[in-house]
Amino acid sequence: MPWLGFVPMRSNPIDSTYQMIKEMEVRGAGRIARAAVMALEEYCVSSRFSSTKEFYRNLFAAGEKLKSARPTAVSLPNSVNYVLAAAKRNEARNASLRETIRAIDEACDSFVASSLKATKMIGNYGARRIQDGDVVLTHCNSEAVTAILTAAHEAGKRFEVFATETRPRFQGRITASVLARRGLNVSLIPDSAVRVYMRKVDTVLVGADAIAANGAVINKIGTSQVALVAHETRARFFVAAETYKLSATTMLGELVEIEHRSPYEVVPRAWLKANSRVKVKNPSFDVTPPEYIDLIITERGIYPPQGIVFLMKELYAEPLVGIE
Ligand code: RUB
């Protein structure tokens, strides 16, 4: 497997990866999906099992643990389920442990390779929608978004980017620093300055943690506010997302859970102690309704949000991922 900037620790890949995802040392929906898959691969090839039965029991428990690390990004259960499906196929045909581990190893490699390829394809498709002279605004840090902006820049297009800080975790600094290092013209702005700059903006480009069957997009907290302001000034609002961010269970009425994180991401411990009557809320994601979204750019093509359900049905018809 190629170097991906993330290697699960050899001693206990499941526990260490779970912890890294939970603590956001590994973050972003695509990265956490690949990290979980790589942890499962490492776990399968490096652990010793006394029986096939023990192997399956431990593997499924490991998968469940990884899925619970963060609740909102559907890429996480989708990636884990992709690997577990390979295990289940082998379990059903009574394959040997050796064969099963080989099949899982292949499934993990294939997931990671297709994830990286999908991001690149999104970059190429999305870059066609950036014009010379455009002003683009992005929120948080999304690999799919930076792939588009980088591809457009490499294609020789000249445009300006505004990256929001993205409080409370400041992922916008990552975006600004990555783009600046790649030679793009980027300005970092406070989240609260979005409406000031939106008048200049042609296109808003954001990533996604999950996409619901009605085309609503779940992404970093603040995304829906940005969409509202973009709607006011008639800026285009594009979402870039690999298809493993489609939440198939929303076709059956399930809602996407919004993660609420520690208040200490918002204020220091000492401040909260001194102001113990203050309640601090820290939702990590929000929902942007489809009517504020123009297009969703995937590796399978570009869709209006209202068309996403057809792609979902095509990809997750049999069996619905996440539903057993
Ligand atoms: C990250 C975030 C990103 C999406 C898409 O939130 O909201 O926009 O995950 O990212 P967090 P990518 O920092 O809390 O994980 O395109 O890289 O998958």
Short mmCIF file of C-alpha atoms and ligand atoms in Angstrom, two decimals:
data_model
loop_
_atom_site.label_atom_id
_atom_site.label_comp_id
_atom_site.label_asym_id
_atom_site.label_seq_id
_atom_site.Cartn_x
_atom_site.Cartn_y
_atom_site.Cartn_z
CA MET A 1 0.00 0.00 0.00
CA PRO A 2 1.36 3.51 -0.80
CA TRP A 3 2.37 5.97 1.95
CA LEU A 4 -0.75 7.95 2.80
CA GLY A 5 0.49 10.04 5.66
CA PHE A 6 -1.23 7.79 8.15
CA VAL A 7 -0.12 4.45 9.58
CA PRO A 8 -2.14 2.73 12.28
CA MET A 9 0.11 1.74 15.22
CA ARG A 10 1.21 -1.89 14.98
CA SER A 11 0.45 -2.79 18.61
CA ASN A 12 -3.31 -2.30 18.51
CA PRO A 13 -4.44 -0.81 15.21
CA ILE A 14 -8.14 -0.78 16.07
CA ASP A 15 -7.82 0.98 19.44
CA SER A 16 -5.21 3.45 18.24
CA THR A 17 -7.13 4.32 15.06
CA TYR A 18 -10.40 4.63 16.99
CA GLN A 19 -8.65 7.07 19.33
CA MET A 20 -7.05 9.07 16.51
CA ILE A 21 -10.38 9.47 14.72
CA LYS A 22 -12.23 10.36 17.91
CA GLU A 23 -9.63 12.94 18.92
CA MET A 24 -9.52 14.26 15.32
CA GLU A 25 -5.83 13.53 14.84
CA VAL A 26 -7.16 11.94 11.68
CA ARG A 27 -10.07 13.98 10.40
CA GLY A 28 -12.09 14.71 7.26
CA ALA A 29 -14.62 12.19 5.98
CA GLY A 30 -12.39 10.67 3.28
CA ARG A 31 -9.34 10.36 5.51
CA ILE A 32 -11.21 8.70 8.38
CA ALA A 33 -12.76 6.19 5.96
CA ARG A 34 -9.33 5.20 4.65
CA ALA A 35 -7.80 5.16 8.15
CA ALA A 36 -10.50 2.75 9.38
CA VAL A 37 -9.98 0.44 6.42
CA MET A 38 -6.21 0.47 6.88
CA ALA A 39 -6.64 -0.33 10.58
CA LEU A 40 -8.83 -3.33 9.71
CA GLU A 41 -6.26 -4.51 7.19
CA GLU A 42 -3.42 -4.18 9.68
CA TYR A 43 -5.49 -5.93 12.33
CA CYS A 44 -6.30 -8.89 10.06
CA VAL A 45 -2.81 -9.44 8.73
CA SER A 46 -0.93 -8.89 11.99
CA SER A 47 -3.16 -10.61 14.59
CA ARG A 48 -3.25 -14.31 15.46
CA PHE A 49 -6.59 -16.09 15.74
CA SER A 50 -7.18 -19.54 17.22
CA SER A 51 -10.21 -20.27 15.03
CA THR A 52 -12.20 -18.89 12.13
CA LYS A 53 -15.08 -18.28 14.49
CA GLU A 54 -12.88 -16.18 16.76
CA PHE A 55 -11.59 -14.27 13.72
CA TYR A 56 -15.08 -13.29 12.53
CA ARG A 57 -16.23 -12.35 16.03
CA ASN A 58 -13.21 -10.11 16.58
CA LEU A 59 -13.34 -8.61 13.10
CA PHE A 60 -17.01 -7.62 13.35
CA ALA A 61 -16.43 -6.19 16.85
CA ALA A 62 -13.44 -4.21 15.51
CA GLY A 63 -15.60 -2.87 12.67
CA GLU A 64 -18.31 -1.76 15.09
CA LYS A 65 -15.77 -0.04 17.31
CA LEU A 66 -14.28 1.90 14.39
CA LYS A 67 -17.73 2.93 13.16
CA SER A 68 -18.54 4.41 16.56
CA ALA A 69 -15.48 6.71 16.62
CA ARG A 70 -17.42 9.61 15.04
CA PRO A 71 -21.14 9.47 14.34
CA THR A 72 -21.76 11.88 11.46
CA ALA A 73 -19.42 11.03 8.57
CA VAL A 74 -21.21 8.18 6.79
CA SER A 75 -17.97 7.46 4.92
CA LEU A 76 -16.87 5.66 8.09
CA PRO A 77 -19.60 2.98 8.27
CA ASN A 78 -19.67 2.76 4.48
CA SER A 79 -15.94 1.99 4.31
CA VAL A 80 -16.04 -0.48 7.20
CA ASN A 81 -19.13 -2.20 5.75
CA TYR A 82 -17.34 -2.53 2.41
CA VAL A 83 -14.60 -4.54 4.12
CA LEU A 84 -16.99 -6.52 6.32
CA ALA A 85 -19.02 -7.45 3.23
CA ALA A 86 -15.91 -9.17 1.82
CA ALA A 87 -15.57 -11.08 5.10
CA LYS A 88 -19.25 -12.06 5.06
CA ARG A 89 -19.03 -13.38 1.50
CA ASN A 90 -16.16 -15.62 2.59
CA GLU A 91 -17.87 -16.67 5.79
CA ALA A 92 -20.95 -17.68 3.76
CA ARG A 93 -18.90 -19.96 1.54
CA ASN A 94 -16.89 -21.40 4.46
CA ALA A 95 -13.61 -20.12 3.09
CA SER A 96 -10.42 -20.82 5.01
CA LEU A 97 -9.03 -18.19 7.35
CA ARG A 98 -6.12 -17.65 5.02
CA GLU A 99 -8.39 -17.07 2.02
CA THR A 100 -10.64 -14.75 4.02
CA ILE A 101 -7.74 -12.62 5.23
CA ARG A 102 -6.43 -12.38 1.67
CA ALA A 103 -9.88 -11.28 0.46
CA ILE A 104 -10.08 -8.65 3.22
CA ASP A 105 -6.59 -7.43 2.42
CA GLU A 106 -7.64 -7.01 -1.23
CA ALA A 107 -10.90 -5.27 -0.28
CA CYS A 108 -8.98 -2.80 1.91
CA ASP A 109 -6.46 -2.01 -0.82
CA SER A 110 -9.24 -1.64 -3.36
CA PHE A 111 -11.20 0.74 -1.10
CA VAL A 112 -8.18 2.95 -0.47
CA ALA A 113 -7.20 3.00 -4.16
CA SER A 114 -10.73 3.82 -5.30
CA SER A 115 -11.06 6.53 -2.65
CA LEU A 116 -7.88 8.24 -3.86
CA LYS A 117 -8.95 7.86 -7.47
CA ALA A 118 -12.40 9.29 -6.70
CA THR A 119 -10.87 12.41 -5.14
CA LYS A 120 -8.72 12.91 -8.21
CA MET A 121 -11.70 12.48 -10.56
CA ILE A 122 -13.76 14.95 -8.54
CA GLY A 123 -10.80 17.34 -8.84
CA ASN A 124 -10.84 17.05 -12.62
CA TYR A 125 -14.63 17.33 -13.04
CA GLY A 126 -14.96 20.17 -10.56
CA ALA A 127 -12.05 22.14 -12.05
CA ARG A 128 -14.12 22.55 -15.25
CA ARG A 129 -16.60 24.61 -13.25
CA ILE A 130 -13.98 27.15 -12.13
CA GLN A 131 -13.53 30.04 -14.56
CA ASP A 132 -10.69 32.50 -15.01
CA GLY A 133 -11.28 35.47 -12.73
CA ASP A 134 -13.59 33.58 -10.33
CA VAL A 135 -13.68 34.16 -6.62
CA VAL A 136 -14.27 30.92 -4.71
CA LEU A 137 -15.13 30.60 -1.03
CA THR A 138 -14.65 27.39 0.95
CA HIS A 139 -15.43 26.37 4.51
CA CYS A 140 -13.51 23.88 6.68
CA ASN A 141 -10.98 21.55 5.07
CA SER A 142 -12.02 19.07 2.43
CA GLU A 143 -9.68 16.97 0.30
CA ALA A 144 -12.31 16.88 -2.45
CA VAL A 145 -12.46 20.68 -2.49
CA THR A 146 -8.68 21.17 -2.44
CA ALA A 147 -8.44 18.60 -5.27
CA ILE A 148 -10.76 20.75 -7.41
CA LEU A 149 -8.99 24.01 -6.61
CA THR A 150 -5.58 22.43 -7.21
CA ALA A 151 -6.66 20.89 -10.54
CA ALA A 152 -8.09 24.24 -11.70
CA HIS A 153 -4.87 26.00 -10.69
CA GLU A 154 -2.75 23.38 -12.48
CA ALA A 155 -4.93 23.84 -15.57
CA GLY A 156 -3.69 27.46 -15.62
CA LYS A 157 -6.89 29.11 -14.38
CA ARG A 158 -6.45 32.29 -12.37
CA PHE A 159 -8.83 32.71 -9.48
CA GLU A 160 -8.95 33.84 -5.89
CA VAL A 161 -9.93 31.73 -2.86
CA PHE A 162 -11.39 32.76 0.48
CA ALA A 163 -11.05 30.12 3.20
CA THR A 164 -13.04 30.57 6.41
CA GLU A 165 -11.19 29.92 9.68
CA THR A 166 -13.82 27.32 10.70
CA ARG A 167 -14.04 27.70 14.42
CA PRO A 168 -13.69 26.13 16.87
CA ARG A 169 -11.09 23.73 15.40
CA PHE A 170 -9.69 26.06 12.71
CA GLN A 171 -9.59 23.51 9.89
CA GLY A 172 -9.66 26.51 7.51
CA ARG A 173 -6.03 27.16 8.41
CA ILE A 174 -5.15 23.76 6.95
CA THR A 175 -7.00 24.65 3.74
CA ALA A 176 -5.33 28.05 3.46
CA SER A 177 -1.87 26.67 4.15
CA VAL A 178 -2.25 23.72 1.72
CA LEU A 179 -3.51 25.98 -1.08
CA ALA A 180 -0.87 28.66 -0.48
CA ARG A 181 1.89 26.01 -0.59
CA ARG A 182 0.50 24.85 -3.94
CA GLY A 183 0.77 28.39 -5.28
CA LEU A 184 -2.92 29.45 -5.13
CA ASN A 185 -4.06 32.96 -4.25
CA VAL A 186 -5.80 32.38 -0.90
CA SER A 187 -7.05 34.61 1.95
CA LEU A 188 -8.07 33.32 5.38
CA ILE A 189 -11.14 35.08 6.81
CA PRO A 190 -13.03 34.83 10.11
CA ASP A 191 -16.27 32.83 9.83
CA SER A 192 -18.16 35.96 10.83
CA ALA A 193 -16.78 37.82 7.77
CA VAL A 194 -18.50 35.54 5.24
CA ARG A 195 -21.30 38.02 4.44
CA VAL A 196 -18.79 40.85 3.97
CA TYR A 197 -16.91 38.94 1.27
CA MET A 198 -19.78 37.01 -0.30
CA ARG A 199 -20.61 39.96 -2.58
CA LYS A 200 -17.37 39.23 -4.45
CA VAL A 201 -17.83 35.44 -4.50
CA ASP A 202 -18.90 33.55 -7.65
CA THR A 203 -18.77 30.02 -6.28
CA VAL A 204 -18.90 28.43 -2.86
CA LEU A 205 -17.29 25.01 -2.77
CA VAL A 206 -17.59 22.71 0.24
CA GLY A 207 -17.14 19.03 1.04
CA ALA A 208 -19.57 16.66 2.74
CA ASP A 209 -19.64 14.19 5.62
CA ALA A 210 -22.94 12.75 4.51
CA ILE A 211 -25.54 13.35 1.81
CA ALA A 212 -29.16 12.45 2.47
CA ALA A 213 -31.62 10.96 0.00
CA ASN A 214 -33.36 14.32 -0.46
CA GLY A 215 -30.04 15.92 -1.50
CA ALA A 216 -29.42 17.69 1.83
CA VAL A 217 -25.73 17.91 2.68
CA ILE A 218 -24.30 17.39 6.13
CA ASN A 219 -20.98 19.17 6.51
CA LYS A 220 -18.94 21.20 9.02
CA ILE A 221 -20.93 23.47 11.31
CA GLY A 222 -21.45 26.82 9.61
CA THR A 223 -21.88 25.37 6.12
CA SER A 224 -25.63 26.04 6.10
CA GLN A 225 -25.05 29.67 7.15
CA VAL A 226 -22.58 30.07 4.30
CA ALA A 227 -25.19 28.56 1.95
CA LEU A 228 -27.81 31.00 3.14
CA VAL A 229 -25.54 33.96 2.45
CA ALA A 230 -24.57 32.51 -0.96
CA HIS A 231 -28.29 32.21 -1.75
CA GLU A 232 -28.78 35.88 -0.87
CA THR A 233 -26.07 37.06 -3.28
CA ARG A 234 -26.84 34.36 -5.90
CA ALA A 235 -23.38 32.84 -5.67
CA ARG A 236 -23.24 29.24 -6.95
CA PHE A 237 -23.09 26.62 -4.20
CA PHE A 238 -21.28 23.40 -5.12
CA VAL A 239 -20.60 20.34 -2.97
CA ALA A 240 -17.73 17.95 -3.72
CA ALA A 241 -18.15 14.43 -2.36
CA GLU A 242 -17.16 10.84 -3.13
CA THR A 243 -20.15 8.52 -3.44
CA TYR A 244 -19.24 6.71 -0.21
CA LYS A 245 -20.57 9.82 1.51
CA LEU A 246 -24.11 9.00 0.35
CA SER A 247 -26.18 7.92 3.33
CA ALA A 248 -28.27 5.05 1.96
CA THR A 249 -30.13 4.55 5.23
CA THR A 250 -31.76 7.97 4.77
CA MET A 251 -33.76 6.32 1.96
CA LEU A 252 -35.43 4.35 4.75
CA GLY A 253 -36.15 7.38 6.87
CA GLU A 254 -33.09 7.26 9.13
CA LEU A 255 -31.64 10.62 10.13
CA VAL A 256 -27.94 11.48 10.09
CA GLU A 257 -26.72 11.94 13.66
CA ILE A 258 -25.04 15.27 14.32
CA GLU A 259 -21.96 14.98 16.50
CA HIS A 260 -21.73 17.30 19.50
CA ARG A 261 -18.19 17.75 20.75
CA SER A 262 -16.60 18.91 23.99
CA PRO A 263 -17.29 22.48 25.24
CA TYR A 264 -13.53 22.78 25.78
CA GLU A 265 -13.09 23.08 22.02
CA VAL A 266 -15.01 26.36 22.34
CA VAL A 267 -13.72 27.81 25.64
CA PRO A 268 -10.79 27.00 27.96
CA ARG A 269 -11.50 24.84 31.01
CA ALA A 270 -10.61 27.68 33.39
CA TRP A 271 -13.09 30.02 31.70
CA LEU A 272 -15.91 27.52 31.99
CA LYS A 273 -15.02 26.89 35.62
CA ALA A 274 -15.19 30.62 36.31
CA ASN A 275 -18.49 30.85 34.40
CA SER A 276 -20.08 27.62 35.49
CA ARG A 277 -23.64 28.88 34.87
CA VAL A 278 -22.90 29.25 31.16
CA LYS A 279 -23.90 26.34 28.95
CA VAL A 280 -21.62 25.82 25.95
CA LYS A 281 -22.96 24.09 22.83
CA ASN A 282 -20.63 22.65 20.24
CA PRO A 283 -22.40 20.91 17.35
CA SER A 284 -19.78 19.78 14.86
CA PHE A 285 -21.93 19.60 11.71
CA ASP A 286 -25.09 21.07 10.24
CA VAL A 287 -27.54 20.33 7.45
CA THR A 288 -27.75 22.40 4.27
CA PRO A 289 -31.12 21.87 2.57
CA PRO A 290 -31.13 20.93 -1.13
CA GLU A 291 -32.75 24.20 -2.21
CA TYR A 292 -29.51 26.03 -1.35
CA ILE A 293 -27.32 23.64 -3.35
CA ASP A 294 -26.74 23.92 -7.10
CA LEU A 295 -24.63 20.85 -7.79
CA ILE A 296 -23.04 17.86 -6.12
CA ILE A 297 -19.76 16.86 -7.77
CA THR A 298 -18.99 13.14 -7.41
CA GLU A 299 -16.58 10.74 -9.11
CA ARG A 300 -19.65 9.37 -10.92
CA GLY A 301 -20.52 12.73 -12.42
CA ILE A 302 -22.18 15.96 -11.43
CA TYR A 303 -25.72 15.85 -10.03
CA PRO A 304 -28.33 18.35 -8.94
CA PRO A 305 -29.20 17.57 -5.28
CA GLN A 306 -32.66 16.35 -6.36
CA GLY A 307 -30.99 13.71 -8.57
CA ILE A 308 -28.78 12.24 -5.89
CA VAL A 309 -31.40 9.70 -4.80
CA PHE A 310 -31.15 7.97 -8.18
CA LEU A 311 -27.39 7.58 -7.77
CA MET A 312 -27.97 6.30 -4.25
CA LYS A 313 -30.45 3.69 -5.48
CA GLU A 314 -28.05 2.60 -8.20
CA LEU A 315 -25.08 2.21 -5.87
CA TYR A 316 -26.69 0.95 -2.68
CA ALA A 317 -29.67 -1.01 -3.90
CA GLU A 318 -28.52 -4.52 -2.97
CA PRO A 319 -27.94 -4.71 -0.05
CA LEU A 320 -28.38 -1.28 1.48
CA VAL A 321 -25.07 -0.43 3.12
CA GLY A 322 -25.32 -0.23 6.86
CA ILE A 323 -28.54 -2.23 7.09
CA GLU A 324 -28.28 -5.83 8.08
C1 RUB B 1 -14.47 17.92 8.11
C2 RUB B 1 -15.49 18.39 7.14
C3 RUB B 1 -15.17 18.23 5.69
C4 RUB B 1 -15.75 16.90 5.19
C5 RUB B 1 -15.28 16.55 3.79
O1 RUB B 1 -14.92 17.94 9.45
O2 RUB B 1 -16.57 18.83 7.50
O3 RUB B 1 -15.75 19.26 4.94
O4 RUB B 1 -15.37 15.86 6.07
O5 RUB B 1 -13.88 16.37 3.80
P1 RUB B 1 -13.92 17.46 10.61
P2 RUB B 1 -13.13 15.44 2.71
O6 RUB B 1 -12.71 18.33 10.55
O7 RUB B 1 -14.70 17.62 11.87
O8 RUB B 1 -13.58 16.01 10.34
O9 RUB B 1 -13.51 15.98 1.37
O10 RUB B 1 -11.69 15.60 3.03
O11 RUB B 1 -13.62 14.03 2.90
#
